[in-house]
PDB file of C-alpha atoms in Angstrom:
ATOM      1  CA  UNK A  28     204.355 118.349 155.037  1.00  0.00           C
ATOM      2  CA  UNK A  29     204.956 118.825 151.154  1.00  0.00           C
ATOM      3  CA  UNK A  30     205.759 115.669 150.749  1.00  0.00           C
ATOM      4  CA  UNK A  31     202.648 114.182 152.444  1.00  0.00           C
ATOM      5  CA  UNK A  32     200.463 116.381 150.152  1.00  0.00           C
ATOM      6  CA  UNK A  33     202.545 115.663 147.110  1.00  0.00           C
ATOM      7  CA  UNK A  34     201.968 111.763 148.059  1.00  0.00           C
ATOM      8  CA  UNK A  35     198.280 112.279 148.690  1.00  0.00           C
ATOM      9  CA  UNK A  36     197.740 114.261 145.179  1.00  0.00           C
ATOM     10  CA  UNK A  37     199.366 111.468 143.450  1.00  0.00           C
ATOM     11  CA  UNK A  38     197.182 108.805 145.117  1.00  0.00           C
ATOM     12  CA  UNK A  39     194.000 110.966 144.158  1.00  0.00           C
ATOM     13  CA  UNK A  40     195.740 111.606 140.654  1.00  0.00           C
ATOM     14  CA  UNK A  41     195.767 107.315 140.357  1.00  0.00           C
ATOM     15  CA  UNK A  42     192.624 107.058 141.897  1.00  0.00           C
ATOM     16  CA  UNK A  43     190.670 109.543 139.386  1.00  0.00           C
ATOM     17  CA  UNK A  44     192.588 107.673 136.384  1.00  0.00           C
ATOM     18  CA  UNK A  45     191.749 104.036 137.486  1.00  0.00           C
ATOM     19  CA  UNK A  46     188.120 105.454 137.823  1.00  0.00           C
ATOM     20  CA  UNK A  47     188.084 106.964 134.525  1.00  0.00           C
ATOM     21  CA  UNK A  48     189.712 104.200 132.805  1.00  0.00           C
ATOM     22  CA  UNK A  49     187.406 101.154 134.324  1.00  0.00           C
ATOM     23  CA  UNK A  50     184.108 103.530 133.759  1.00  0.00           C
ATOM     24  CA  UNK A  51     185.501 103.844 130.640  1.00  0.00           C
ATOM     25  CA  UNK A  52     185.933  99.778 129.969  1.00  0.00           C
ATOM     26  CA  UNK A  53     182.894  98.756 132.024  1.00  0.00           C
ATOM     27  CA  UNK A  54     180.599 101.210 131.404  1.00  0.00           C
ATOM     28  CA  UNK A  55     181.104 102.276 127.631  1.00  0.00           C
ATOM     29  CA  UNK A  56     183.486 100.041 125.530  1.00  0.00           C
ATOM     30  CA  UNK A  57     181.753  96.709 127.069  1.00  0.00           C
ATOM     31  CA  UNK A  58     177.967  97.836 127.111  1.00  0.00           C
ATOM     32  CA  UNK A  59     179.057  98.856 123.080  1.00  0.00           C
ATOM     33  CA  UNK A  60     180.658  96.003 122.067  1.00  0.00           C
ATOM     34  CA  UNK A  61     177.843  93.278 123.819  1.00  0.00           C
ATOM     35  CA  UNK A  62     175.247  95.324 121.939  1.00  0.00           C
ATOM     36  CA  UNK A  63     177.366  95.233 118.903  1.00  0.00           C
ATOM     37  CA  UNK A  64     177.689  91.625 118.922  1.00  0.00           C
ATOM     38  CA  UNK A  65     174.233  91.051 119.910  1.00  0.00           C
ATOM     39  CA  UNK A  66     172.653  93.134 117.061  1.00  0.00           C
ATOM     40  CA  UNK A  67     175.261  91.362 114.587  1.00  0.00           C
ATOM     41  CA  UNK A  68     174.609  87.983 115.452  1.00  0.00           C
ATOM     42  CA  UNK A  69     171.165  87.788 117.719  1.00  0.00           C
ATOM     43  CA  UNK A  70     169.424  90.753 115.647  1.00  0.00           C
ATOM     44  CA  UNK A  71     165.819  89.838 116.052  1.00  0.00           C
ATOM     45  CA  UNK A  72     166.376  88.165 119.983  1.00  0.00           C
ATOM     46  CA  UNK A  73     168.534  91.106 120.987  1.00  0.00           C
ATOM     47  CA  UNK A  74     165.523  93.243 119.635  1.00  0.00           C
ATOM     48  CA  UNK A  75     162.821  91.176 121.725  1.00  0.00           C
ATOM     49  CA  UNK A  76     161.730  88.734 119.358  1.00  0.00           C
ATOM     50  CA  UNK A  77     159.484  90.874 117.699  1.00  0.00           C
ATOM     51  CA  UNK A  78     156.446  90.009 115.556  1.00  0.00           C
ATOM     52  CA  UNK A  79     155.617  92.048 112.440  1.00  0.00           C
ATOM     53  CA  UNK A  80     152.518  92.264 110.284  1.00  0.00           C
ATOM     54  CA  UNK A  81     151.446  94.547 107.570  1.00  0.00           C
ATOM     55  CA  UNK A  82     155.217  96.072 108.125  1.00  0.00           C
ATOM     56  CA  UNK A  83     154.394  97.003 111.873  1.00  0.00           C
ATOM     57  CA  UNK A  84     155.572  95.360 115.151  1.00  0.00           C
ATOM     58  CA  UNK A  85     152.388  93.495 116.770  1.00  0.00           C
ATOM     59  CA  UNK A  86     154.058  91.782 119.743  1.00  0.00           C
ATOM     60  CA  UNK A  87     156.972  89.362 120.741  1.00  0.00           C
ATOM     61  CA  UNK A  88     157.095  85.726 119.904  1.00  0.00           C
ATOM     62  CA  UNK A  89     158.232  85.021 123.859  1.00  0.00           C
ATOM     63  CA  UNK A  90     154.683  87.388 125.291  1.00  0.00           C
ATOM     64  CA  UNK A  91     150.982  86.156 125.042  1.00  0.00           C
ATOM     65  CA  UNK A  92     148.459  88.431 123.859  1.00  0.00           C
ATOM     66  CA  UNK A  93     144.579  88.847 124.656  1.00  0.00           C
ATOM     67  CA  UNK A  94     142.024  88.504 121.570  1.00  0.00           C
ATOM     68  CA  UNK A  95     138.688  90.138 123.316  1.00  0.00           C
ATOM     69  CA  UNK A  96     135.904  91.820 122.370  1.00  0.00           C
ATOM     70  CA  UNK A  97     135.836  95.637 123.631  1.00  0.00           C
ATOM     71  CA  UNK A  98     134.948  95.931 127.745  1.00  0.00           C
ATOM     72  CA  UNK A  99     131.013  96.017 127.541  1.00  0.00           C
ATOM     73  CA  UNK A 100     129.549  98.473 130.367  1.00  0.00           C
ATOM     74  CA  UNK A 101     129.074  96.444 133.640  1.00  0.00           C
ATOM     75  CA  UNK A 102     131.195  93.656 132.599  1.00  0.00           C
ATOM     76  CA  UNK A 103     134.602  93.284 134.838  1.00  0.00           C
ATOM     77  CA  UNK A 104     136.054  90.842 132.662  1.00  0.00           C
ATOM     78  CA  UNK A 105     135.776  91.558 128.527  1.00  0.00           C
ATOM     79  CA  UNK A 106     134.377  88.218 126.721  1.00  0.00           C
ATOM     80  CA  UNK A 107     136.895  86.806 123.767  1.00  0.00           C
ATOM     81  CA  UNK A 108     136.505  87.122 120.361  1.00  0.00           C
ATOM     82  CA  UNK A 109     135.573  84.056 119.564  1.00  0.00           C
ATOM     83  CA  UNK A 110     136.745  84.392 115.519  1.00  0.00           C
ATOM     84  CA  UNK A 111     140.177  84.024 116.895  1.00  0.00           C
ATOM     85  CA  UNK A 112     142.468  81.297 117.975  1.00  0.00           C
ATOM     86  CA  UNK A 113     142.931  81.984 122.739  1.00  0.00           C
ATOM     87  CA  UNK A 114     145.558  81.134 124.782  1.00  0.00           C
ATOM     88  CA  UNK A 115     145.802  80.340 127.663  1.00  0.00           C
ATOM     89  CA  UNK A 116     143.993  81.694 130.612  1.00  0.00           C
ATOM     90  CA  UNK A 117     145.478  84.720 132.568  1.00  0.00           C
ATOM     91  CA  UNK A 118     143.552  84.235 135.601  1.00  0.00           C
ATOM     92  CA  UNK A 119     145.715  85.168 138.738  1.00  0.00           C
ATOM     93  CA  UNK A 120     147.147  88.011 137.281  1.00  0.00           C
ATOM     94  CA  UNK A 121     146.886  91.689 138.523  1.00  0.00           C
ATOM     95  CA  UNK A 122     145.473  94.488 136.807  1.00  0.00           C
ATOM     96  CA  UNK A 123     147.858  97.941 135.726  1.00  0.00           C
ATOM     97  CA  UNK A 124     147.367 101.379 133.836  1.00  0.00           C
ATOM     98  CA  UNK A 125     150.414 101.011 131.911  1.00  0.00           C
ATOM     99  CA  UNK A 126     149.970  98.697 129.361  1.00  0.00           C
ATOM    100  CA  UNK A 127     146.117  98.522 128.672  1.00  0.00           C
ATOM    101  CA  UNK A 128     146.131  96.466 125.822  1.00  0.00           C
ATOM    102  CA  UNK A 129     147.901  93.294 126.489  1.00  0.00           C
ATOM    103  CA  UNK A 130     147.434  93.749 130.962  1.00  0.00           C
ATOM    104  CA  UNK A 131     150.198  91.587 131.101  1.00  0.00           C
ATOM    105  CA  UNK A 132     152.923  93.437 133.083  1.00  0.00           C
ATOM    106  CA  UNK A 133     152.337  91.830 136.175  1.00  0.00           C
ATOM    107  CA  UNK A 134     153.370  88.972 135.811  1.00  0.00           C
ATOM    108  CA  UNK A 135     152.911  85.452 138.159  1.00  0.00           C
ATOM    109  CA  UNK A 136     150.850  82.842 138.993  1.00  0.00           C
ATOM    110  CA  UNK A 137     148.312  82.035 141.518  1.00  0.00           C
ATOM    111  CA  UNK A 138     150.410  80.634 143.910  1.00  0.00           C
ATOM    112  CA  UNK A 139     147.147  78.084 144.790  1.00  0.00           C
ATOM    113  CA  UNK A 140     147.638  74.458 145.759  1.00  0.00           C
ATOM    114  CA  UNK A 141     146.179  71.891 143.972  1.00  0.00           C
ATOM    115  CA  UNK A 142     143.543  70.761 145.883  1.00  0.00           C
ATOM    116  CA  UNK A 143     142.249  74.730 146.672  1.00  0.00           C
ATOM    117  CA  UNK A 144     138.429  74.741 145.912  1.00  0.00           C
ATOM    118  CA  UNK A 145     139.030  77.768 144.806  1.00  0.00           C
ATOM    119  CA  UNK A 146     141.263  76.950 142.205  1.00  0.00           C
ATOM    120  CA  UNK A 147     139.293  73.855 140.929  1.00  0.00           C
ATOM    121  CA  UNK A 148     136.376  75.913 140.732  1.00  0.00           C
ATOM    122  CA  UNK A 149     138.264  78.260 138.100  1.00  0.00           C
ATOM    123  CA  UNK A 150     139.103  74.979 136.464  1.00  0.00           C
ATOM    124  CA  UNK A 151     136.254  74.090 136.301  1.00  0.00           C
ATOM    125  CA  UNK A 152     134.770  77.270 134.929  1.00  0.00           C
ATOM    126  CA  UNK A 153     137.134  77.571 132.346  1.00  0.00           C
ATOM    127  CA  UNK A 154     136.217  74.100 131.151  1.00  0.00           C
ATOM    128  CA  UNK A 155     132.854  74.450 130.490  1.00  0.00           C
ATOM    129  CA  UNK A 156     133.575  77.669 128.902  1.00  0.00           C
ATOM    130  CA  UNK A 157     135.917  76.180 126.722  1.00  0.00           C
ATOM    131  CA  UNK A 158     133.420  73.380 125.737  1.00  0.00           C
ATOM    132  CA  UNK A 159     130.626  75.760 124.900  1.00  0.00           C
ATOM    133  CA  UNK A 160     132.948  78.246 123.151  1.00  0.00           C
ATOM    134  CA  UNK A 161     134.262  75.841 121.009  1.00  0.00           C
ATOM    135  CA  UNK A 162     130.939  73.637 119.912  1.00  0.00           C
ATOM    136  CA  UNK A 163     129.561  74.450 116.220  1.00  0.00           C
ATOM    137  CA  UNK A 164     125.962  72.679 115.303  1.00  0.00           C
ATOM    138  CA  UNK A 165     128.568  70.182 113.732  1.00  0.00           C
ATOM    139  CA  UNK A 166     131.043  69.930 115.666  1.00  0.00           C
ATOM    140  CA  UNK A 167     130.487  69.328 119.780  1.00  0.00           C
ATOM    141  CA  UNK A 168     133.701  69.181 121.853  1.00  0.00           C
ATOM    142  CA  UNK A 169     133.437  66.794 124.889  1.00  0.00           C
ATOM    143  CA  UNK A 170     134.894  67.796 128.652  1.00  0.00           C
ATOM    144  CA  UNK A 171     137.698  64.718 127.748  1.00  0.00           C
ATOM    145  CA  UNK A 172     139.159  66.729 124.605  1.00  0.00           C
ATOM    146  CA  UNK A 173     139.539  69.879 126.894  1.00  0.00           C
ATOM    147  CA  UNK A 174     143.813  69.592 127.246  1.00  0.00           C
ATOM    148  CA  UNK A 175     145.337  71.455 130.623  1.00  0.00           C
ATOM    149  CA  UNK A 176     146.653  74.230 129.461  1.00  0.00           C
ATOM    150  CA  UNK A 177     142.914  75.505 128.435  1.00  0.00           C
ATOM    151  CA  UNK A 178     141.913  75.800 131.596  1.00  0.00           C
ATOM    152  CA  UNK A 179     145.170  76.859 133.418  1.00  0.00           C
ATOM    153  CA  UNK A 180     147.665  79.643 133.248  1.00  0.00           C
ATOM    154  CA  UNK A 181     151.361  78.872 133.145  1.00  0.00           C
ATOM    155  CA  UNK A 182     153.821  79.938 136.152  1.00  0.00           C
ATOM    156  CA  UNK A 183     154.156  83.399 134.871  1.00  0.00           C
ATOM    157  CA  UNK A 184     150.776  83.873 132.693  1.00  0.00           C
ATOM    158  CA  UNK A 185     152.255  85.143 130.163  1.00  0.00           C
ATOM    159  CA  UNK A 186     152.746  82.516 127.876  1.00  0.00           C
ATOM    160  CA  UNK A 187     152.550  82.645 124.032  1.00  0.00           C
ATOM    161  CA  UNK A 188     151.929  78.964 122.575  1.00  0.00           C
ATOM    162  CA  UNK A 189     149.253  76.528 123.067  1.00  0.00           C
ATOM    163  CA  UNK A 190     149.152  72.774 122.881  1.00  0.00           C
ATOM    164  CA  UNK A 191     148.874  71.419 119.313  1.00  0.00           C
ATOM    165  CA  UNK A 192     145.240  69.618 121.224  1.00  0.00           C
ATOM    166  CA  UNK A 193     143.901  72.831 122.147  1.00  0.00           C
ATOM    167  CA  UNK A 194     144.445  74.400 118.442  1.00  0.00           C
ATOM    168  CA  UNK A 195     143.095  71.519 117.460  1.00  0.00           C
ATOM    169  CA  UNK A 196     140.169  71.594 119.439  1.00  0.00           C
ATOM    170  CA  UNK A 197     139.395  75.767 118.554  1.00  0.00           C
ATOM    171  CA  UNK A 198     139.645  74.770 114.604  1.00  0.00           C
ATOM    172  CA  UNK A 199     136.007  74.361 114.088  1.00  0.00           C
ATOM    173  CA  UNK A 200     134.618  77.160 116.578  1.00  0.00           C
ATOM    174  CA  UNK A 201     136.827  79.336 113.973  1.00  0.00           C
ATOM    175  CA  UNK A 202     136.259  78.236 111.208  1.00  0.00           C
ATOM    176  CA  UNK A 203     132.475  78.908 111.445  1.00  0.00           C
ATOM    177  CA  UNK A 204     133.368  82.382 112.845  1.00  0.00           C
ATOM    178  CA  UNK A 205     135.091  83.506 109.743  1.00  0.00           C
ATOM    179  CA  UNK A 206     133.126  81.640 107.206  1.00  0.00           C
ATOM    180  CA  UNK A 207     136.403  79.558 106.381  1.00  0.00           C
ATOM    181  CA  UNK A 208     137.104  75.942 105.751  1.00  0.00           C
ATOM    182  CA  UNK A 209     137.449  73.468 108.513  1.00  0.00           C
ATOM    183  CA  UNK A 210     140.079  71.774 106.539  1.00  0.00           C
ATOM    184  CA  UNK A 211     141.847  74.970 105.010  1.00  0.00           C
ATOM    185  CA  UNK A 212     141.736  76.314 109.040  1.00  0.00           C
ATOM    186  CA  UNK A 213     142.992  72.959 110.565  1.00  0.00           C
ATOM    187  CA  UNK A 214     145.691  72.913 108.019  1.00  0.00           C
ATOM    188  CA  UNK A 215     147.078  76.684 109.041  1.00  0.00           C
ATOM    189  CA  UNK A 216     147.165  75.157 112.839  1.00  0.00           C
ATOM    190  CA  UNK A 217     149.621  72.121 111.293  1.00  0.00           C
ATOM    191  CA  UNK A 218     151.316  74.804 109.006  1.00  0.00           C
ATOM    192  CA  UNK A 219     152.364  76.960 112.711  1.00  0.00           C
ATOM    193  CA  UNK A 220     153.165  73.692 114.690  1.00  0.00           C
ATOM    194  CA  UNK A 221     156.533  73.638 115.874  1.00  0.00           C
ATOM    195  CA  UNK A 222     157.607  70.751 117.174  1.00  0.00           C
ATOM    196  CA  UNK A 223     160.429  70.065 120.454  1.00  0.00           C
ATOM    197  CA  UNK A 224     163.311  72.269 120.417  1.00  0.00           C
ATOM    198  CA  UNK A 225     166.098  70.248 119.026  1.00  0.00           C
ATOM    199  CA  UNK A 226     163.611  66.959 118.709  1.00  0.00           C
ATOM    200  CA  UNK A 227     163.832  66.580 122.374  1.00  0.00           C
ATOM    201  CA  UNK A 228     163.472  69.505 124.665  1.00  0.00           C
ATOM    202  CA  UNK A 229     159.842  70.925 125.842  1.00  0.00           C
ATOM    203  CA  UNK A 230     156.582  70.117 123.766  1.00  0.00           C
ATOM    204  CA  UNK A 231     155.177  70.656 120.546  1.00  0.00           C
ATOM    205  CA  UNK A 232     153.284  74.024 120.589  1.00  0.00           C
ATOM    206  CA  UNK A 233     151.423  76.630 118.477  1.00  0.00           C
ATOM    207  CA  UNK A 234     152.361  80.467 118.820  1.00  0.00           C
ATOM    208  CA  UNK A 235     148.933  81.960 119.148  1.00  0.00           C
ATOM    209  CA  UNK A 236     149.832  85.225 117.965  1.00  0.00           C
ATOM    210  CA  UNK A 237     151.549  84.271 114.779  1.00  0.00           C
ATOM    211  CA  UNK A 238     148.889  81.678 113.946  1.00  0.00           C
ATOM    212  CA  UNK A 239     145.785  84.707 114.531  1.00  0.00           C
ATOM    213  CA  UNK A 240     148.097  86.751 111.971  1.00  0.00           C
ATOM    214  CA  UNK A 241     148.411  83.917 109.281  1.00  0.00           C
ATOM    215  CA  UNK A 242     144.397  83.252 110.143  1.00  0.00           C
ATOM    216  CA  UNK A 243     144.095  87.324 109.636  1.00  0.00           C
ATOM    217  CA  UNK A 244     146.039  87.023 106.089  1.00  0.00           C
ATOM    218  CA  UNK A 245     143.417  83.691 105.213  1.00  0.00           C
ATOM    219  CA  UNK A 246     140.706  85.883 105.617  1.00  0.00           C
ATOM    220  CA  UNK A 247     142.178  88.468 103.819  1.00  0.00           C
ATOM    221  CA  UNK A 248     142.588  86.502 101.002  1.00  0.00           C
ATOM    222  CA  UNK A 249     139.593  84.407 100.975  1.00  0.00           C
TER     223      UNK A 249
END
């Protein structure tokens, strides 16, 4: 009997120590030295990428960002501000409490076929807003210039960049808004191209939110 309780304390006496010891490895020692590495060698990734202006954090390079005017009574959807570069549309995504400002947490897409009238109806919204948004007196965009991802959202709707076309195709409507340039606006969109990753993977794009901040800084200045 002694010995059967003597064996069985020394089993639970292993058991507790190889608990300890891998909570210990797995739980503390790993989690530490990932983060260490991480925050040695992937500081601003490990950190979320984040975007800083006027010594503050504004957003992440990898999360797209709203530029609207403020919700006018009886409106359900605020209008943009039209003195700064858009993204993309965010149409298909649910509304939340949580994060007011950006209303991006839920994230996804419409899930709508192709050929769903539904869905080529918000196409074909977005496209005539995008042509009438973006005429000046001397500058009038036509439906052909309007580039895809104008008028629809990516998979997840939360996308950051633009097309270098649809910068493009914004330059005017924003330069007249902030009394700027067309040339000294069109070069900022070149200046905040970035081309394929590694000259071959994706497409050239335009991160909206660091482009509005070097556009903020123009005005600024000018």
């Amino acid at each position: 009997m002694n010995n059967s309780v003597s064996n069985t304390a020394r089993l639970l006496g292993a058991g507790l120590r190889a608990l300890l010891v891998l909570t210990l490895l797995t739980g503390v020692i790993y989690p530490l030295a990932v983060t260490g590495v991480a925050q040695a060698l992937f500081n601003d990734k490990a950190n979320g990428s984040e975007i800083k202006a006027d010594g503050k954090v504004v957003g992440s390079s990898l999360i797209g960002q709203a530029y609207n005017l403020p919700l006018k009574k009886g409106e359900e959807t605020p209008a943009p501000d039209l003195k700064w570069f858009q993204g993309r549309p965010q149409n298909g995504l649910g509304t939340n409490s949580v994060n007011t400002r950006y209303k991006l947490i839920l994230s996804g897409a419409t899930n709508r076929s192709g050929d769903n009238e539904e869905l080529i109806q918000w196409v074909k919204d977005a496209k005539a807003a995008v042509v009438k948004d973006n005429s000046t007196p001397d500058y009038k965009v036509r439906p052909s210039q309007v580039p895809a991802d104008a008028v629809t959202s990516s998979g997840s709707g939360l996308d950051p960049a633009i097309s270098p076309q649809y910068a493009d195709l914004q330059v005017h409507r924003v330069a007249e808004r902030n009394d700027l340039p067309v040339a000294r606006v069109q070069k900022l969109v070149d200046e905040h191209t970035d081309g394929r990753t590694l000259g071959f993977m994706g497409e050239p794009r335009v991160n909206v939110l660091e482009l509005n901040i070097a556009l903020k800084d123009l005005v600024a200045g000018s």
